[in-house]
């Protein structure tokens, strides 16, 4: 029998199932009398402190290799005392005269209803964090023994659970755990991030059929494709053992190659950096061979809390990234909220066209107090390593001049109080609005570098809402209009003697690398996981051939003609990239053939 989920951590494991029944508890609902209110509240407080003590104990024991992930557990500790959970439960016990389990359940339902409309991935994941914490407290309240006790596993096994919390996952480090399979979770949930950090294959989001797995059934877990085979025959096991070996060889090759420079066969070199948003992503950036961070999205600290983060909080986070990446540079992008990114600490009016509304730099120039704190925090952090500052959604010169004037005032204030910062910090703008492309020659005189944000540039150039599924098929990076815009941006940058980087998703699509190389993109910044693949393609190319390819595609009249020319080039230069999905590069199996994008 074959089940299907999402491959959340690559690798293949074969072993017996160990079923964990966590997450299936039903909340006991009970009305209480007025005189029991205080004791019920105390029972809740007691369960919360026990949960706190448990998480703190796990935190203390966390192995050195996983220290950088302790932030997740620390945030769980904070959530235990979050007003919306903790105080609301206490109030509900009193107001509704109900037991603690029920009141806690209600508090969580309330948070769900508040966030139900929010599509933002970060908020959805924080919701998952709240649920983990709540489950722990619920289990304690009902004296359930459901909390996992991973210390007792003696045989190597595959964990099968409804859900695993990051605290459960961290404990897997020293255990005989070959893989895990869960009903809930996504590739970007913290549990999945931890599984990847631990190198444990994982399949999450297995919505159907998990109940048909019995204790000790033999399982094959393919964390690359998301397949789970239950009680497979010998022949299948042999086939997967071979795949397991070939994956191990592949990883060794990737790790070996990821530290090689991104240099073409004729010696033309570009920089490859990582895009990141969470501090958890730093180890992955380093291990995948990033030469710094080309786009540090700074929205997460604003999304994480109800209040605006203080300058100190921002400074500490930026400083941590800079110090951990040193001596590599970090490009910090100033706040890009508005549009589809909702932040509870900044009240925004409803807009008919949020993507065309008060977003990014426009919002920051309006809410100067908020911007001021962030600029101070970035400048102060620049004293601890190489930082470049990047401004999003610039549409013309006036905005740059306003930003520069404000930045000068912030610098003046820091100088006056003898606060150190890098006086020569480089300034850049994202090129993601068509008007910025048209005046790129003018803008290039005002800044030290450009970074092309293709996610937005394509949306605005082709009038395709990037989050609207019904027009997603028209979102074409190879549209001649887009290709020409990228080309003229790079040309304007180079004519002015500044660098042109690209940090939109297009930079991280391995097959586009020859075009971007040929256009002269100096720096590619992308999701760390794809760095080895992009490097591999670059190392197969000859720069002059890429320049010729670009000359031809600039003459092409349609996206499909460009695609044809590109395929021809790839077939001649990187034929192995055309092999079936998991023959040579099993990771391609996640998205299908590398050429189907
Ligand atoms: C982009 O628009 O390409 C970009 C990198 O910014 P974001 O995806 O954060 O809008
Ligand atoms: Mg953008």
XYZ file of C-alpha atoms and ligand atoms in Angstrom:
608
model
C 0.000 0.000 0.000
C 1.265 3.454 -0.869
C 0.428 6.665 1.034
C 1.215 10.167 -0.081
C 2.338 13.251 1.802
C 4.769 16.108 1.372
C 8.458 15.309 1.382
C 9.655 17.629 4.147
C 13.164 16.370 4.733
C 15.003 14.437 2.035
C 16.404 10.931 2.360
C 15.097 7.391 2.375
C 14.450 5.248 5.420
C 13.324 1.650 5.750
C 12.215 0.231 9.085
C 9.391 -0.782 11.432
C 6.616 1.665 12.329
C 6.402 3.050 15.832
C 2.944 4.545 16.267
C 2.567 7.484 18.602
C -0.942 8.407 19.503
C -0.327 12.049 20.254
C -2.731 14.729 19.177
C -5.928 12.693 19.330
C -7.088 13.827 22.761
C -10.658 15.102 22.973
C -11.253 18.067 25.210
C -13.349 17.194 28.221
C -16.028 19.893 28.633
C -17.389 20.500 32.086
C -19.303 23.311 33.791
C -18.015 24.333 37.193
C -19.594 26.039 40.168
C -18.706 29.547 41.229
C -16.740 28.309 44.230
C -14.541 26.082 42.029
C -13.387 28.962 39.818
C -10.216 29.729 41.753
C -9.116 26.112 42.075
C -9.789 25.548 38.364
C -7.678 28.604 37.526
C -4.933 27.267 39.770
C -5.091 23.885 38.052
C -4.550 25.668 34.731
C -1.659 27.766 36.099
C -0.080 24.589 37.478
C -0.327 22.811 34.081
C 1.237 25.820 32.366
C 4.150 25.886 34.806
C 4.723 22.161 34.375
C 4.752 22.625 30.589
C 7.172 25.502 31.090
C 9.430 23.339 33.229
C 9.333 20.535 30.631
C 10.237 22.824 27.749
C 12.978 24.505 29.822
C 14.438 21.082 30.634
C 14.502 20.158 26.926
C 16.123 23.529 26.215
C 18.846 22.880 28.751
C 19.614 19.467 27.310
C 19.602 20.604 23.737
C 22.724 19.278 22.040
C 25.351 21.780 20.907
C 24.689 20.951 17.218
C 21.084 22.081 17.565
C 21.602 25.166 19.710
C 20.635 27.476 16.896
C 17.140 25.967 16.905
C 16.504 26.738 20.537
C 14.688 29.909 19.429
C 11.634 27.827 18.518
C 11.381 26.385 22.000
C 12.025 29.779 23.570
C 9.148 31.169 21.566
C 7.009 28.278 22.837
C 7.868 29.315 26.352
C 6.735 32.837 25.530
C 3.513 31.601 23.977
C 2.597 29.806 27.163
C 2.273 33.208 28.750
C 0.830 34.954 25.709
C -2.061 37.183 26.748
C -4.384 35.745 24.129
C -3.846 32.236 25.440
C -2.994 32.507 29.121
C -5.051 35.405 30.406
C -7.964 34.727 28.115
C -8.225 31.167 29.454
C -8.187 32.409 33.046
C -10.852 34.991 32.232
C -13.028 32.436 30.415
C -12.893 29.962 33.314
C -14.299 32.713 35.496
C -16.712 34.347 33.087
C -18.224 31.200 31.534
C -17.742 28.973 34.593
C -16.218 26.140 32.609
C -13.285 23.825 33.171
C -9.744 24.777 32.157
C -9.557 22.386 29.173
C -12.681 23.872 27.656
C -11.636 27.479 28.350
C -8.240 26.879 26.766
C -9.943 25.348 23.766
C -12.117 28.458 23.438
C -9.095 30.769 23.653
C -7.486 28.883 20.781
C -10.686 28.947 18.720
C -10.705 32.706 19.193
C -7.137 33.015 17.883
C -8.094 30.774 14.962
C -11.006 33.008 14.055
C -8.765 36.086 14.180
C -6.164 34.588 11.892
C -8.380 32.447 9.671
C -8.374 34.988 6.855
C -4.646 35.618 6.952
C -2.849 33.864 4.142
C 0.610 34.779 5.375
C 2.773 31.691 5.802
C 4.554 33.043 8.872
C 1.325 33.711 10.750
C -0.023 30.266 9.837
C 3.113 28.690 11.251
C 2.883 30.713 14.473
C -0.630 29.289 14.739
C 0.909 25.809 14.592
C 3.327 26.780 17.358
C 0.426 27.868 19.540
C -1.278 24.546 18.889
C 1.778 22.538 19.956
C 1.974 24.432 23.199
C -1.731 24.133 23.845
C -1.658 20.370 23.218
C 1.052 20.001 25.806
C -0.966 21.905 28.378
C -4.141 19.980 27.476
C -2.311 16.697 27.944
C -1.087 17.824 31.349
C -4.544 18.984 32.378
C -6.051 15.629 31.529
C -3.042 13.799 33.048
C -2.650 12.214 29.689
C 0.372 10.068 29.044
C 0.286 11.054 25.436
C 3.282 13.367 25.575
C 5.943 11.508 23.661
C 8.568 9.682 25.575
C 11.207 9.222 22.990
C 13.797 8.202 25.550
C 12.308 4.729 25.604
C 12.799 3.764 21.989
C 15.216 0.885 21.828
C 14.973 -0.315 18.242
C 15.581 1.818 15.141
C 12.124 2.788 13.912
C 10.000 5.127 11.834
C 7.836 7.396 13.992
C 4.231 7.670 12.818
C 2.245 10.382 14.591
C -0.659 12.684 14.082
C 1.612 15.558 14.871
C 5.055 16.219 16.337
C 6.093 19.400 18.065
C 9.556 20.915 17.630
C 10.209 19.853 21.240
C 9.469 16.229 20.250
C 11.652 16.526 17.186
C 14.623 17.919 19.071
C 14.562 14.875 21.340
C 14.940 12.636 18.291
C 18.545 13.641 17.978
C 20.003 10.898 20.110
C 17.340 8.334 19.381
C 17.012 5.385 17.076
C 14.772 7.295 14.738
C 15.076 6.540 11.062
C 12.364 8.879 9.782
C 9.045 10.331 10.713
C 5.635 10.565 9.157
C 2.927 12.956 10.346
C -0.607 13.917 9.373
C -0.089 17.632 10.004
C 2.690 20.026 9.028
C 4.152 21.568 5.920
C 7.624 21.823 4.402
C 8.135 25.135 6.151
C 6.867 24.203 9.616
C 9.517 24.249 12.316
C 9.311 20.517 12.766
C 10.244 20.101 9.105
C 13.060 22.649 9.419
C 14.419 20.729 12.399
C 14.133 17.403 10.599
C 16.251 18.800 7.783
C 18.759 20.171 10.284
C 18.925 16.739 11.928
C 19.162 14.942 8.598
C 16.119 12.780 9.437
C 13.949 11.955 6.399
C 10.385 13.134 6.931
C 7.045 13.078 5.182
C 4.387 15.417 6.569
C 0.806 16.283 5.634
C -0.219 12.638 5.094
C -3.906 13.357 5.154
C -5.236 9.958 4.146
C -4.507 6.417 5.184
C -2.157 6.903 8.122
C -4.593 4.980 10.348
C -4.058 1.888 8.228
C -0.439 1.651 9.427
C -0.073 -0.807 12.310
C 2.628 -1.022 14.930
C 5.804 -2.702 13.527
C 4.624 -2.685 9.896
C 7.651 -2.273 7.651
C 7.672 1.197 6.115
C 9.658 2.790 3.356
C 9.687 6.556 3.798
C 10.816 8.569 0.811
C 11.396 12.115 2.017
C 12.206 13.181 -1.544
C 8.894 12.328 -3.141
C 6.613 12.188 -0.089
C 5.800 8.491 -0.720
C 5.276 6.028 2.106
C 5.136 2.337 1.264
C 3.469 0.143 3.857
C 4.588 -3.521 4.126
C 6.408 -3.509 0.766
C 7.602 -6.745 -0.905
C 11.278 -7.739 -0.992
C 11.747 -6.527 -4.532
C 10.530 -3.033 -3.630
C 12.751 -2.974 -0.546
C 15.785 -3.845 -2.700
C 14.887 -1.110 -5.175
C 14.633 1.462 -2.396
C 17.891 0.328 -0.778
C 19.574 1.166 -4.084
C 17.833 4.534 -4.178
C 18.975 5.136 -0.603
C 22.587 4.469 -1.580
C 22.375 6.644 -4.647
C 20.906 9.453 -2.553
C 23.765 9.210 -0.066
C 26.281 9.420 -2.931
C 24.379 12.355 -4.396
C 24.426 14.265 -1.070
C 28.149 13.738 -0.731
C 28.639 15.117 -4.218
C 26.378 18.101 -3.501
C 28.145 18.932 -0.261
C 31.492 18.627 -1.982
C 30.379 20.832 -4.879
C 28.532 23.457 -2.894
C 31.773 24.943 -1.655
C 33.138 25.272 -5.203
C 32.941 28.760 -6.706
C 30.148 29.699 -9.107
C 32.492 30.000 -12.048
C 31.940 29.182 -15.705
C 34.260 26.874 -17.640
C 36.044 29.896 -19.077
C 36.623 31.469 -15.660
C 33.776 34.018 -15.412
C 32.722 34.253 -11.786
C 29.517 35.403 -10.119
C 28.471 35.567 -6.470
C 25.848 33.220 -5.094
C 24.079 34.245 -1.925
C 21.118 33.088 0.119
C 17.713 34.643 0.665
C 16.586 34.306 4.248
C 13.920 35.439 6.627
C 14.358 33.455 9.843
C 17.488 33.059 11.940
C 16.907 29.290 11.737
C 17.962 29.426 8.105
C 21.549 30.569 8.783
C 23.144 27.077 9.091
C 21.495 25.976 5.868
C 22.789 29.086 4.043
C 26.317 28.332 5.174
C 26.232 24.592 4.525
C 24.823 25.057 1.026
C 27.731 27.262 0.036
C 26.208 30.778 0.155
C 28.710 33.604 -0.028
C 26.582 35.800 2.199
C 22.939 36.821 2.345
C 21.698 38.693 -0.712
C 18.214 39.287 0.673
C 17.387 39.304 4.352
C 13.623 39.856 4.495
C 12.950 41.692 7.734
C 9.193 41.288 8.010
C 9.306 38.336 10.402
C 9.948 40.312 13.583
C 6.980 42.515 12.802
C 4.750 39.572 11.954
C 5.725 37.697 15.083
C 4.197 40.019 17.631
C 1.244 42.241 18.268
C 3.433 45.185 19.210
C 6.010 46.848 17.032
C 9.432 45.353 17.758
C 11.724 47.732 19.612
C 14.897 49.082 18.047
C 16.822 46.860 20.479
C 14.998 43.698 19.361
C 15.695 44.517 15.723
C 19.315 45.387 16.411
C 19.911 42.128 18.283
C 18.404 40.023 15.504
C 20.338 41.824 12.746
C 23.537 41.663 14.741
C 23.121 37.909 15.235
C 22.716 37.305 11.496
C 25.685 39.524 10.668
C 27.978 37.967 13.247
C 27.038 34.413 12.347
C 27.605 35.053 8.640
C 30.779 37.045 9.065
C 33.049 37.530 7.094
C 30.365 37.302 4.397
C 28.167 40.365 3.770
C 24.466 40.555 4.600
C 22.028 42.633 2.554
C 19.251 43.733 4.878
C 16.080 44.797 3.127
C 13.996 47.372 4.938
C 10.437 46.540 5.845
C 8.203 45.354 3.008
C 4.753 45.146 4.583
C 1.424 46.181 3.176
C 0.159 44.491 0.025
C -0.599 40.931 1.071
C 1.560 41.056 4.217
C -0.539 41.882 7.209
C 1.041 43.086 10.448
C -1.144 43.545 13.483
C 1.011 46.322 14.946
C 0.509 48.615 11.947
C -3.065 49.477 11.140
C -3.635 49.738 7.430
C -6.773 50.824 5.691
C -8.546 48.263 3.518
C -7.393 48.815 -0.022
C -9.066 47.756 -3.253
C -5.693 47.037 -4.843
C -3.281 46.314 -1.992
C -0.476 45.317 -4.378
C -0.678 48.833 -5.786
C -1.256 50.439 -2.432
C 0.566 51.622 0.646
C 3.306 49.024 0.673
C 7.030 48.717 1.416
C 9.000 51.952 1.037
C 5.809 53.972 0.556
C 4.522 52.847 3.912
C 7.887 53.439 5.577
C 8.088 56.976 4.209
C 4.639 57.634 5.651
C 5.186 55.917 9.005
C 8.512 57.607 9.649
C 8.736 56.627 13.325
C 8.604 52.945 12.470
C 11.148 53.406 9.676
C 13.433 55.468 11.894
C 13.760 52.651 14.431
C 14.581 50.127 11.742
C 17.158 52.376 10.075
C 18.838 52.962 13.451
C 18.867 49.223 14.166
C 20.415 48.367 10.776
C 23.013 51.131 11.055
C 23.989 50.050 14.574
C 24.251 46.427 13.441
C 26.568 47.530 10.618
C 29.279 48.080 13.225
C 29.522 44.276 13.605
C 30.190 43.138 10.046
C 29.587 43.972 6.407
C 26.022 45.141 5.860
C 24.319 46.493 2.764
C 20.947 48.206 2.993
C 18.280 47.498 0.391
C 15.052 49.458 -0.169
C 12.012 47.671 -1.654
C 9.499 48.833 -4.254
C 11.241 52.027 -5.290
C 9.429 53.556 -8.262
C 11.491 56.661 -8.949
C 14.253 59.039 -7.907
C 12.166 61.120 -5.494
C 11.698 58.167 -3.161
C 15.417 57.472 -3.114
C 16.188 61.094 -2.301
C 13.633 61.067 0.531
C 15.068 57.854 1.940
C 18.622 59.140 1.702
C 17.705 62.396 3.441
C 16.044 60.489 6.271
C 18.958 58.094 6.543
C 21.331 61.062 6.815
C 19.309 62.394 9.763
C 19.467 59.017 11.482
C 23.225 58.867 10.938
C 23.561 62.385 12.363
C 21.710 61.320 15.498
C 23.986 58.300 15.924
C 27.108 60.389 15.378
C 25.901 62.904 17.965
C 25.593 60.191 20.555
C 28.824 58.447 19.495
C 27.063 55.248 18.469
C 29.293 53.354 16.040
C 28.105 52.330 12.551
C 29.622 51.741 9.127
C 29.938 55.163 7.451
C 30.530 53.454 4.097
C 27.596 51.080 4.195
C 26.435 50.401 0.640
C 22.887 51.330 -0.355
C 20.822 49.518 -2.937
C 17.320 49.469 -4.319
C 15.128 46.638 -5.451
C 14.176 46.949 -9.102
C 10.672 45.552 -9.076
C 8.485 48.324 -10.482
C 8.476 48.861 -14.263
C 8.985 52.635 -13.892
C 12.231 51.941 -12.015
C 13.424 49.897 -14.996
C 12.640 52.765 -17.355
C 14.665 55.242 -15.276
C 17.297 52.772 -14.108
C 20.061 54.975 -15.585
C 18.940 57.863 -13.353
C 18.520 55.682 -10.256
C 21.908 54.043 -10.787
C 23.594 57.385 -10.077
C 22.078 57.498 -6.601
C 22.849 54.037 -5.211
C 25.643 51.460 -4.968
C 23.781 48.463 -6.334
C 20.525 47.183 -7.796
C 18.773 43.983 -6.807
C 16.142 42.807 -9.256
C 13.027 41.471 -7.528
C 11.494 39.382 -10.270
C 8.593 38.198 -8.108
C 7.138 41.671 -8.137
C 8.662 42.878 -11.389
C 6.897 40.097 -13.309
C 3.638 40.778 -11.477
C 3.703 44.482 -12.307
C 5.152 44.114 -15.807
C 2.620 41.522 -16.949
C -0.260 42.746 -14.759
C -0.497 39.295 -13.164
C -1.367 39.196 -9.475
C 1.351 36.961 -8.023
C -1.014 35.345 -5.516
C -3.985 34.851 -7.820
C -4.119 31.207 -8.897
C -6.396 31.812 -11.859
C -3.767 33.852 -13.693
C -0.751 31.915 -12.376
C -0.196 30.225 -15.751
C 0.436 33.654 -17.304
C 3.184 34.505 -14.831
C 6.066 34.054 -17.260
C 9.672 34.862 -16.351
C 10.648 34.235 -19.985
C 8.152 36.705 -21.440
C 10.163 38.904 -23.858
C 8.915 41.973 -21.964
C 10.396 40.660 -18.726
C 13.632 39.522 -20.348
C 14.138 42.944 -21.923
C 13.435 44.695 -18.625
C 16.050 42.608 -16.831
C 18.514 43.208 -19.619
C 18.076 46.964 -19.642
C 18.330 47.135 -15.838
C 21.658 45.286 -15.870
C 22.939 47.447 -18.718
C 22.000 50.651 -16.865
C 23.725 49.406 -13.709
C 26.910 48.467 -15.525
C 26.997 51.733 -17.497
C 26.954 53.550 -14.161
C 29.627 51.238 -12.726
C 27.401 49.570 -10.113
C 26.500 45.909 -9.553
C 23.252 44.264 -10.591
C 22.061 41.473 -8.318
C 18.903 39.398 -8.606
C 17.037 38.120 -5.547
C 13.620 37.155 -6.960
C 12.743 33.471 -7.390
C 13.965 33.570 -10.971
C 17.561 33.716 -9.706
C 17.039 30.385 -7.954
C 15.619 28.508 -10.948
C 18.613 26.504 -12.138
C 17.557 26.500 -15.780
C 17.504 30.289 -16.016
C 21.130 30.568 -14.911
C 22.607 30.667 -18.472
C 20.339 33.588 -19.434
C 21.094 35.534 -16.266
C 24.816 34.872 -16.654
C 24.734 36.037 -20.262
C 22.912 39.219 -19.257
C 25.644 40.006 -16.744
C 23.862 39.518 -13.403
C 26.708 39.875 -10.881
C 25.061 38.281 -7.889
C 22.383 35.586 -7.639
C 20.507 35.331 -4.350
C 18.164 32.418 -3.703
C 16.681 29.890 -1.331
C 19.760 28.136 0.102
C 18.571 24.646 -0.849
C 18.934 25.329 -4.575
C 22.408 26.895 -4.423
C 24.239 23.649 -5.276
C 22.038 23.063 -8.337
C 22.498 26.590 -9.648
C 26.236 26.395 -9.061
C 26.384 23.121 -10.918
C 24.722 24.601 -14.008
C 26.926 27.699 -13.913
C 30.029 25.498 -13.718
C 28.902 23.693 -16.881
C 28.466 26.915 -18.913
C 30.854 28.949 -21.042
C 30.274 32.661 -20.473
C 30.655 33.686 -24.138
C 28.065 31.084 -25.147
C 25.664 32.533 -22.580
C 26.190 36.040 -24.003
C 25.376 34.709 -27.465
C 22.296 32.953 -26.141
C 21.102 36.257 -24.679
C 21.678 38.060 -27.981
C 19.422 35.516 -29.649
C 16.698 35.556 -27.043
C 16.532 39.352 -27.078
C 15.433 39.024 -30.707
C 12.796 36.391 -29.918
C 9.157 37.345 -30.229
C 7.531 35.078 -27.652
C 8.140 33.295 -24.361
C 7.902 29.910 -26.049
C 10.525 30.868 -28.597
C 12.833 31.918 -25.760
C 12.083 28.655 -24.014
C 12.962 26.711 -27.129
C 16.328 28.492 -27.435
C 17.025 27.896 -23.757
C 16.185 24.188 -23.935
C 18.465 23.834 -26.918
C 21.268 25.476 -24.973
C 20.716 23.318 -21.893
C 20.570 20.145 -23.944
C 23.931 20.996 -25.468
C 25.604 22.165 -22.280
C 24.002 20.304 -19.370
C 22.474 17.151 -20.898
C 22.445 15.323 -17.563
C 19.887 17.836 -16.271
C 17.437 16.197 -18.677
C 17.647 12.733 -17.168
C 14.473 11.407 -15.522
C 13.577 13.137 -12.290
C 15.213 10.956 -9.702
C 17.895 9.198 -11.731
C 20.729 11.546 -11.001
C 19.424 14.404 -8.893
C 16.732 12.967 -6.678
C 15.820 16.385 -5.295
C 14.291 17.267 -8.638
C 11.730 14.640 -7.878
C 10.129 17.165 -5.522
C 9.086 19.394 -8.362
C 9.215 17.011 -11.279
C 11.626 17.408 -14.131
C 13.942 20.387 -13.808
C 12.574 21.585 -17.085
C 8.983 21.649 -16.011
C 8.607 24.850 -14.086
C 10.731 40.098 -5.314
O 9.732 40.811 -5.461
O 11.265 39.468 -6.253
C 11.348 39.942 -3.996
C 12.470 39.292 -3.839
O 10.668 40.467 -2.931
P 9.407 39.780 -2.197
O 9.232 38.413 -2.784
O 9.728 39.775 -0.744
O 8.326 40.746 -2.557
Mg 9.203 42.202 -3.914
